[in-house]
Amino acid sequence: MARSTLYQQVAGELRRAIYSGELGPGAQLPTELDLMDSHEVSRNTVRLALAELENEGLITRMRRRGSFVRDRRALLMRPQDELSASPGVLRREAFAEAVTKEGRKPGQEIEVSIVRPPEEIAARLELEEHALAVVRRRLRYVDDQPYNTNDSYFPHALVRDSEIARPADITRGANRVLEELGHRQVRVVDDISARMPTPEESSRLQLEPGTPVVVYVRVGYDRDDTPVRVAVSVLPSDKHLIRYELELS
Amino acid sequence: MARSTLYQQVAGELRRAIYSGELGPGAQLPTELDLMDSHEVSRNTVRLALAELENEGLITRMRRRGSFVRDRRALLMRPQDELSASPGVLRREAFAEAVTKEGRKPGQEIEVSIVRPPEEIAARLELEEHALAVVRRRLRYVDDQPYNTNDSYFPHALVRDSEIARPADITRGANRVLEELGHRQVRVVDDISARMPTPEESSRLQLEPGTPVVVYVRVGYDRDDTPVRVAVSVLPSDKHLIRYELELS
């Protein structure tokens, strides 16, 4: 590898301090002047180093207040929990439950509409050409901060007369309503990937620079192997950790 | 939302064309001159729009050759496959198998060392203070392109006399060796998150700007619930898709 430049050396030392925990979440970095002094470099070099760490999502720079290690306290998502309840048991929707379990406050804004879904969604729902879907678009909050989005698509023909097509919260969760309609999901396929956010996502989720999003798509199938729900979650990577537990039978 | 600026409008139209598939993977974008013409904007506006798409990881700009939609053909990773084989069956290591299944050519470089592991790894392996680990660091290739890295840590006390501590490929996979040592993994916990790459990762994995990595950590436990392996994979997000399938019993 090429010998690293001066600013990369400064960035490297700060990075090690952050990864090792020496500079923990929320900790303030030394000031620009202190860094110039301790590393015997110019202000420009210090600024390049800080810009690099900001782009990596490790620090936040605040005008006049200095630079801080980002809080990487992530919400633990367990995609398996959504399925674990036995059919009869009434419980809360999975996200609200995960947040409450951590002693934090869940919230959401919801918008329900009937749409011709994007091609990829229509394919996953195995819809006929021109068939409609009901989409429930949610912006979710934790402790009043926007946290993630979840857009759930359902075949319109299936859910048109149910609560799913009405613009209100469903406390017991849409999956329970699908059950009541005779379409309990017995199998799900979860696809997980990551990318940089679109400008709309950055603004809606109030993302800081250098924050990728995890895109988590779940397709749920009923016992006839018909897809009855496609849920697309956009999860800012600094705020979420996804965990699966698998047992060998 | 604020009214978008001119360059954002141009970026928006190109983005829609890419997401809709109208401009598919590998397709060349119109030239800067064509874009200036068709949108009646300045060269500077066109360049700002292209820079935005590059930062989002949607296009690659090549000097003098123009801009191209990035190939987003992702390798499908199925973390469950690694566990699905019954104890007696000899098979290939999971990554090599997934790649071969897609008609592509797997490869790897491996480096084995005995280390005092980073704190987070030591904690996950539940090691005593100062205890050592064997780490097998792999850089994996698909069709001769660097694709991802996988660092697997094992308690030194457990594997010191086995093939795992020797610097060579293990065709049947390290998990099989653990089985032979009497430590078959019967439960795994998979943690999935994403972040921007470090400069070392960018260079090692030849990442383009705007490419986050998915970090996938698997901890494997034997039947006494002792952690016997911690595997950390760094997966460039443009090249990987992780899939889990869950059934409700």
mmCIF file of C-alpha atoms in Angstrom, chain A:
data_model
loop_
_atom_site.group_PDB
_atom_site.id
_atom_site.type_symbol
_atom_site.label_atom_id
_atom_site.label_comp_id
_atom_site.label_asym_id
_atom_site.label_seq_id
_atom_site.Cartn_x
_atom_site.Cartn_y
_atom_site.Cartn_z
ATOM 1 C CA MET A 1 0.000 0.000 0.000
ATOM 2 C CA ALA A 2 1.208 3.536 -0.690
ATOM 3 C CA ARG A 3 2.699 5.414 2.228
ATOM 4 C CA SER A 4 -0.121 7.385 3.812
ATOM 5 C CA THR A 5 -0.131 11.167 3.716
ATOM 6 C CA LEU A 6 0.061 13.369 6.774
ATOM 7 C CA TYR A 7 -3.675 13.909 7.126
ATOM 8 C CA GLN A 8 -4.311 10.175 6.773
ATOM 9 C CA GLN A 9 -1.916 9.539 9.639
ATOM 10 C CA VAL A 10 -3.804 12.002 11.840
ATOM 11 C CA ALA A 11 -7.138 10.467 10.790
ATOM 12 C CA GLY A 12 -5.713 7.012 11.459
ATOM 13 C CA GLU A 13 -4.752 7.810 15.038
ATOM 14 C CA LEU A 14 -8.148 9.319 15.806
ATOM 15 C CA ARG A 15 -9.876 6.378 14.153
ATOM 16 C CA ARG A 16 -7.966 3.912 16.308
ATOM 17 C CA ALA A 17 -8.917 5.880 19.421
ATOM 18 C CA ILE A 18 -12.581 5.721 18.385
ATOM 19 C CA TYR A 19 -12.616 2.035 17.462
ATOM 20 C CA SER A 20 -10.747 1.091 20.643
ATOM 21 C CA GLY A 21 -13.285 2.986 22.744
ATOM 22 C CA GLU A 22 -10.657 5.363 24.121
ATOM 23 C CA LEU A 23 -12.853 8.049 22.565
ATOM 24 C CA GLY A 24 -16.333 6.716 23.334
ATOM 25 C CA PRO A 25 -19.711 7.681 21.851
ATOM 26 C CA GLY A 26 -20.464 11.347 22.501
ATOM 27 C CA ALA A 27 -16.859 12.166 23.475
ATOM 28 C CA GLN A 28 -15.507 15.464 22.221
ATOM 29 C CA LEU A 29 -12.409 15.299 20.047
ATOM 30 C CA PRO A 30 -9.437 17.550 20.821
ATOM 31 C CA THR A 31 -9.868 21.002 19.244
ATOM 32 C CA GLU A 32 -8.296 21.824 15.901
ATOM 33 C CA LEU A 33 -5.636 23.841 17.707
ATOM 34 C CA ASP A 34 -4.833 20.976 20.054
ATOM 35 C CA LEU A 35 -4.569 18.569 17.137
ATOM 36 C CA MET A 36 -2.304 20.987 15.226
ATOM 37 C CA ASP A 37 -0.118 21.165 18.310
ATOM 38 C CA SER A 38 0.026 17.516 19.242
ATOM 39 C CA HIS A 39 0.623 16.309 15.675
ATOM 40 C CA GLU A 40 2.711 19.270 14.533
ATOM 41 C CA VAL A 41 0.614 19.794 11.423
ATOM 42 C CA SER A 42 -1.242 22.657 9.771
ATOM 43 C CA ARG A 43 -4.886 23.534 10.315
ATOM 44 C CA ASN A 44 -5.585 22.371 6.787
ATOM 45 C CA THR A 45 -4.193 18.908 7.533
ATOM 46 C CA VAL A 46 -6.329 18.659 10.661
ATOM 47 C CA ARG A 47 -9.434 19.669 8.707
ATOM 48 C CA LEU A 48 -8.774 17.073 6.010
ATOM 49 C CA ALA A 49 -8.411 14.406 8.694
ATOM 50 C CA LEU A 50 -11.670 15.428 10.375
ATOM 51 C CA ALA A 51 -13.487 15.533 7.027
ATOM 52 C CA GLU A 52 -12.381 11.972 6.367
ATOM 53 C CA LEU A 53 -13.710 10.746 9.712
ATOM 54 C CA GLU A 54 -16.983 12.596 9.112
ATOM 55 C CA ASN A 55 -17.366 10.898 5.725
ATOM 56 C CA GLU A 56 -16.846 7.542 7.386
ATOM 57 C CA GLY A 57 -19.690 8.372 9.748
ATOM 58 C CA LEU A 58 -17.451 8.232 12.825
ATOM 59 C CA ILE A 59 -17.762 11.823 14.012
ATOM 60 C CA THR A 60 -20.121 14.790 13.831
ATOM 61 C CA ARG A 61 -18.637 18.253 13.349
ATOM 62 C CA MET A 62 -20.613 21.084 14.837
ATOM 63 C CA ARG A 63 -19.903 24.641 13.863
ATOM 64 C CA ARG A 64 -18.157 26.473 16.698
ATOM 65 C CA ARG A 65 -18.764 23.578 19.112
ATOM 66 C CA GLY A 66 -16.173 21.126 17.830
ATOM 67 C CA SER A 67 -16.223 17.476 16.769
ATOM 68 C CA PHE A 68 -17.854 14.613 18.613
ATOM 69 C CA VAL A 69 -17.765 10.843 18.349
ATOM 70 C CA ARG A 70 -21.107 9.732 17.021
ATOM 71 C CA ASP A 71 -23.416 7.845 19.268
ATOM 72 C CA ARG A 72 -23.664 4.428 17.769
ATOM 73 C CA ARG A 73 -26.275 3.068 20.103
ATOM 74 C CA ALA A 74 -28.205 0.932 17.702
ATOM 75 C CA LEU A 75 -31.720 -0.385 17.963
ATOM 76 C CA LEU A 76 -31.634 -4.175 17.962
ATOM 77 C CA MET A 77 -34.032 -5.550 15.338
ATOM 78 C CA ARG A 78 -34.909 -9.233 15.502
ATOM 79 C CA PRO A 79 -36.733 -10.103 12.311
ATOM 80 C CA GLN A 80 -37.639 -13.466 13.776
ATOM 81 C CA ASP A 81 -39.717 -11.946 16.581
ATOM 82 C CA GLU A 82 -42.364 -10.770 14.166
ATOM 83 C CA LEU A 83 -43.210 -14.383 13.479
ATOM 84 C CA SER A 84 -42.751 -15.947 16.851
ATOM 85 C CA ALA A 85 -46.147 -15.255 18.363
ATOM 86 C CA SER A 86 -48.574 -18.102 18.206
ATOM 87 C CA PRO A 87 -51.741 -17.337 16.236
ATOM 88 C CA GLY A 88 -54.072 -16.708 19.153
ATOM 89 C CA VAL A 89 -51.945 -14.307 21.195
ATOM 90 C CA LEU A 90 -52.701 -10.611 20.931
ATOM 91 C CA ARG A 91 -49.555 -8.510 20.939
ATOM 92 C CA ARG A 92 -48.155 -5.260 19.773
ATOM 93 C CA GLU A 93 -46.658 -4.601 16.407
ATOM 94 C CA ALA A 94 -43.006 -5.778 16.343
ATOM 95 C CA PHE A 95 -41.207 -2.425 15.989
ATOM 96 C CA ALA A 96 -43.134 -0.813 18.848
ATOM 97 C CA GLU A 97 -42.334 -3.849 20.967
ATOM 98 C CA ALA A 98 -38.575 -3.789 20.228
ATOM 99 C CA VAL A 99 -38.378 -0.083 21.064
ATOM 100 C CA THR A 100 -40.412 -0.388 24.251
ATOM 101 C CA LYS A 101 -38.222 -3.278 25.386
ATOM 102 C CA GLU A 102 -35.222 -0.914 25.326
ATOM 103 C CA GLY A 103 -37.046 1.581 27.526
ATOM 104 C CA ARG A 104 -37.486 3.989 24.650
ATOM 105 C CA LYS A 105 -40.617 5.570 23.206
ATOM 106 C CA PRO A 106 -41.933 4.404 19.822
ATOM 107 C CA GLY A 107 -43.994 6.566 17.480
ATOM 108 C CA GLN A 108 -45.064 6.648 13.864
ATOM 109 C CA GLU A 109 -46.708 8.630 11.113
ATOM 110 C CA ILE A 110 -48.691 6.577 8.695
ATOM 111 C CA GLU A 111 -50.026 7.245 5.234
ATOM 112 C CA VAL A 112 -52.183 4.726 3.436
ATOM 113 C CA SER A 113 -52.794 4.761 -0.290
ATOM 114 C CA ILE A 114 -53.896 2.623 -3.184
ATOM 115 C CA VAL A 115 -51.250 2.529 -5.872
ATOM 116 C CA ARG A 116 -49.969 0.783 -8.928
ATOM 117 C CA PRO A 117 -46.845 -0.527 -7.208
ATOM 118 C CA PRO A 118 -43.295 -0.176 -8.569
ATOM 119 C CA GLU A 119 -42.315 -3.006 -10.876
ATOM 120 C CA GLU A 120 -40.071 -4.744 -8.367
ATOM 121 C CA ILE A 121 -42.846 -4.812 -5.769
ATOM 122 C CA ALA A 122 -45.458 -5.999 -8.271
ATOM 123 C CA ALA A 123 -43.118 -8.841 -9.249
ATOM 124 C CA ARG A 124 -42.555 -9.869 -5.650
ATOM 125 C CA LEU A 125 -46.312 -9.772 -4.963
ATOM 126 C CA GLU A 126 -46.846 -11.765 -8.161
ATOM 127 C CA LEU A 127 -49.552 -9.289 -9.210
ATOM 128 C CA GLU A 128 -51.265 -9.360 -12.606
ATOM 129 C CA GLU A 129 -50.434 -6.455 -14.876
ATOM 130 C CA HIS A 130 -52.237 -3.254 -13.778
ATOM 131 C CA ALA A 131 -53.324 -4.830 -10.488
ATOM 132 C CA LEU A 132 -53.375 -2.463 -7.547
ATOM 133 C CA ALA A 133 -51.792 -2.639 -4.126
ATOM 134 C CA VAL A 134 -52.522 -0.982 -0.817
ATOM 135 C CA VAL A 135 -49.402 0.579 0.614
ATOM 136 C CA ARG A 136 -49.006 1.611 4.235
ATOM 137 C CA ARG A 137 -46.078 4.011 4.419
ATOM 138 C CA ARG A 138 -44.701 4.568 7.856
ATOM 139 C CA LEU A 139 -42.118 6.955 9.203
ATOM 140 C CA ARG A 140 -41.142 5.618 12.592
ATOM 141 C CA TYR A 141 -39.801 7.512 15.564
ATOM 142 C CA VAL A 142 -37.792 6.564 18.630
ATOM 143 C CA ASP A 143 -37.856 9.110 21.443
ATOM 144 C CA ASP A 144 -39.303 11.605 18.926
ATOM 145 C CA GLN A 145 -36.371 11.212 16.485
ATOM 146 C CA PRO A 146 -37.140 9.932 12.974
ATOM 147 C CA TYR A 147 -35.620 6.466 12.928
ATOM 148 C CA ASN A 148 -36.593 4.457 9.891
ATOM 149 C CA THR A 149 -39.249 3.973 7.254
ATOM 150 C CA ASN A 150 -41.341 0.929 6.495
ATOM 151 C CA ASP A 151 -43.503 0.682 3.382
ATOM 152 C CA SER A 152 -45.746 -2.365 3.388
ATOM 153 C CA TYR A 153 -47.545 -3.398 0.212
ATOM 154 C CA PHE A 154 -50.560 -5.726 0.136
ATOM 155 C CA PRO A 155 -52.575 -6.997 -2.848
ATOM 156 C CA HIS A 156 -55.549 -4.647 -3.073
ATOM 157 C CA ALA A 157 -57.909 -7.469 -3.999
ATOM 158 C CA LEU A 158 -57.043 -9.214 -0.748
ATOM 159 C CA VAL A 159 -57.251 -6.383 1.779
ATOM 160 C CA ARG A 160 -59.592 -3.806 0.217
ATOM 161 C CA ASP A 161 -62.357 -4.277 2.790
ATOM 162 C CA SER A 162 -60.121 -4.607 5.846
ATOM 163 C CA GLU A 163 -58.493 -2.235 8.300
ATOM 164 C CA ILE A 164 -55.316 -2.482 6.239
ATOM 165 C CA ALA A 165 -56.871 -0.222 3.602
ATOM 166 C CA ARG A 166 -57.838 2.427 6.177
ATOM 167 C CA PRO A 167 -55.501 5.243 7.195
ATOM 168 C CA ALA A 168 -55.094 4.475 10.890
ATOM 169 C CA ASP A 169 -52.745 2.603 13.174
ATOM 170 C CA ILE A 170 -53.393 -1.091 13.627
ATOM 171 C CA THR A 171 -52.303 -1.687 17.190
ATOM 172 C CA ARG A 172 -52.189 -5.442 16.865
ATOM 173 C CA GLY A 173 -50.223 -5.169 13.593
ATOM 174 C CA ALA A 174 -51.229 -5.743 9.973
ATOM 175 C CA ASN A 175 -50.000 -9.339 10.127
ATOM 176 C CA ARG A 176 -52.751 -10.123 12.593
ATOM 177 C CA VAL A 177 -55.323 -8.656 10.216
ATOM 178 C CA LEU A 178 -53.976 -10.857 7.415
ATOM 179 C CA GLU A 179 -54.454 -13.830 9.731
ATOM 180 C CA GLU A 180 -58.040 -12.839 10.377
ATOM 181 C CA LEU A 181 -58.558 -12.654 6.610
ATOM 182 C CA GLY A 182 -57.355 -16.270 6.374
ATOM 183 C CA HIS A 183 -53.910 -15.423 5.021
ATOM 184 C CA ARG A 184 -51.585 -16.077 7.878
ATOM 185 C CA GLN A 185 -47.955 -15.873 6.755
ATOM 186 C CA VAL A 186 -46.253 -19.220 7.235
ATOM 187 C CA ARG A 187 -43.009 -18.431 5.419
ATOM 188 C CA VAL A 188 -41.024 -15.247 4.853
ATOM 189 C CA VAL A 189 -38.018 -14.410 2.696
ATOM 190 C CA ASP A 190 -35.829 -11.579 4.009
ATOM 191 C CA ASP A 191 -33.418 -9.788 1.654
ATOM 192 C CA ILE A 192 -30.846 -7.501 3.244
ATOM 193 C CA SER A 193 -28.587 -5.072 1.431
ATOM 194 C CA ALA A 194 -27.141 -1.597 1.937
ATOM 195 C CA ARG A 195 -26.646 1.540 -0.144
ATOM 196 C CA MET A 196 -26.256 5.272 0.193
ATOM 197 C CA PRO A 197 -29.543 7.071 0.856
ATOM 198 C CA THR A 198 -31.377 9.069 -1.777
ATOM 199 C CA PRO A 199 -31.618 12.823 -1.099
ATOM 200 C CA GLU A 200 -35.285 12.337 -0.130
ATOM 201 C CA GLU A 201 -34.340 9.683 2.423
ATOM 202 C CA SER A 202 -31.549 11.854 3.823
ATOM 203 C CA SER A 203 -33.939 14.687 4.418
ATOM 204 C CA ARG A 204 -36.857 12.602 5.680
ATOM 205 C CA LEU A 205 -34.699 10.589 8.085
ATOM 206 C CA GLN A 206 -32.459 13.551 8.967
ATOM 207 C CA LEU A 207 -29.324 11.602 8.097
ATOM 208 C CA GLU A 208 -25.848 12.931 8.676
ATOM 209 C CA PRO A 209 -23.267 12.773 5.862
ATOM 210 C CA GLY A 210 -21.616 9.375 5.455
ATOM 211 C CA THR A 211 -24.568 7.390 6.771
ATOM 212 C CA PRO A 212 -25.563 4.458 4.547
ATOM 213 C CA VAL A 213 -28.941 2.766 4.881
ATOM 214 C CA VAL A 214 -29.692 -0.908 5.236
ATOM 215 C CA VAL A 215 -32.570 -1.948 2.993
ATOM 216 C CA TYR A 216 -34.467 -4.848 4.395
ATOM 217 C CA VAL A 217 -37.210 -6.388 2.250
ATOM 218 C CA ARG A 218 -39.491 -9.056 3.658
ATOM 219 C CA VAL A 219 -41.894 -11.036 1.471
ATOM 220 C CA GLY A 220 -44.498 -13.003 3.391
ATOM 221 C CA TYR A 221 -46.269 -16.059 1.955
ATOM 222 C CA ASP A 222 -49.482 -17.701 3.148
ATOM 223 C CA ARG A 223 -50.013 -21.462 3.312
ATOM 224 C CA ASP A 224 -50.900 -21.581 -0.392
ATOM 225 C CA ASP A 225 -47.512 -20.001 -1.066
ATOM 226 C CA THR A 226 -49.186 -16.799 -2.272
ATOM 227 C CA PRO A 227 -47.256 -13.624 -1.408
ATOM 228 C CA VAL A 228 -49.528 -11.476 0.751
ATOM 229 C CA ARG A 229 -47.182 -8.740 1.954
ATOM 230 C CA VAL A 230 -43.989 -7.038 0.826
ATOM 231 C CA ALA A 231 -42.433 -4.818 3.490
ATOM 232 C CA VAL A 232 -39.541 -2.534 2.562
ATOM 233 C CA SER A 233 -37.688 -1.044 5.514
ATOM 234 C CA VAL A 234 -35.034 1.633 5.138
ATOM 235 C CA LEU A 235 -32.828 1.532 8.234
ATOM 236 C CA PRO A 236 -30.135 4.182 8.807
ATOM 237 C CA SER A 237 -27.025 2.148 9.521
ATOM 238 C CA ASP A 238 -25.891 4.181 12.524
ATOM 239 C CA LYS A 239 -29.091 3.409 14.380
ATOM 240 C CA HIS A 240 -29.857 -0.237 13.635
ATOM 241 C CA LEU A 241 -28.432 -3.684 14.192
ATOM 242 C CA ILE A 242 -30.202 -6.707 12.723
ATOM 243 C CA ARG A 243 -29.869 -10.010 14.539
ATOM 244 C CA TYR A 244 -30.840 -13.536 13.551
ATOM 245 C CA GLU A 245 -30.437 -16.609 15.722
ATOM 246 C CA LEU A 246 -30.336 -19.982 14.066
ATOM 247 C CA GLU A 247 -30.368 -23.426 15.607
ATOM 248 C CA LEU A 248 -29.212 -26.582 13.961
ATOM 249 C CA SER A 249 -31.931 -29.146 14.389
#
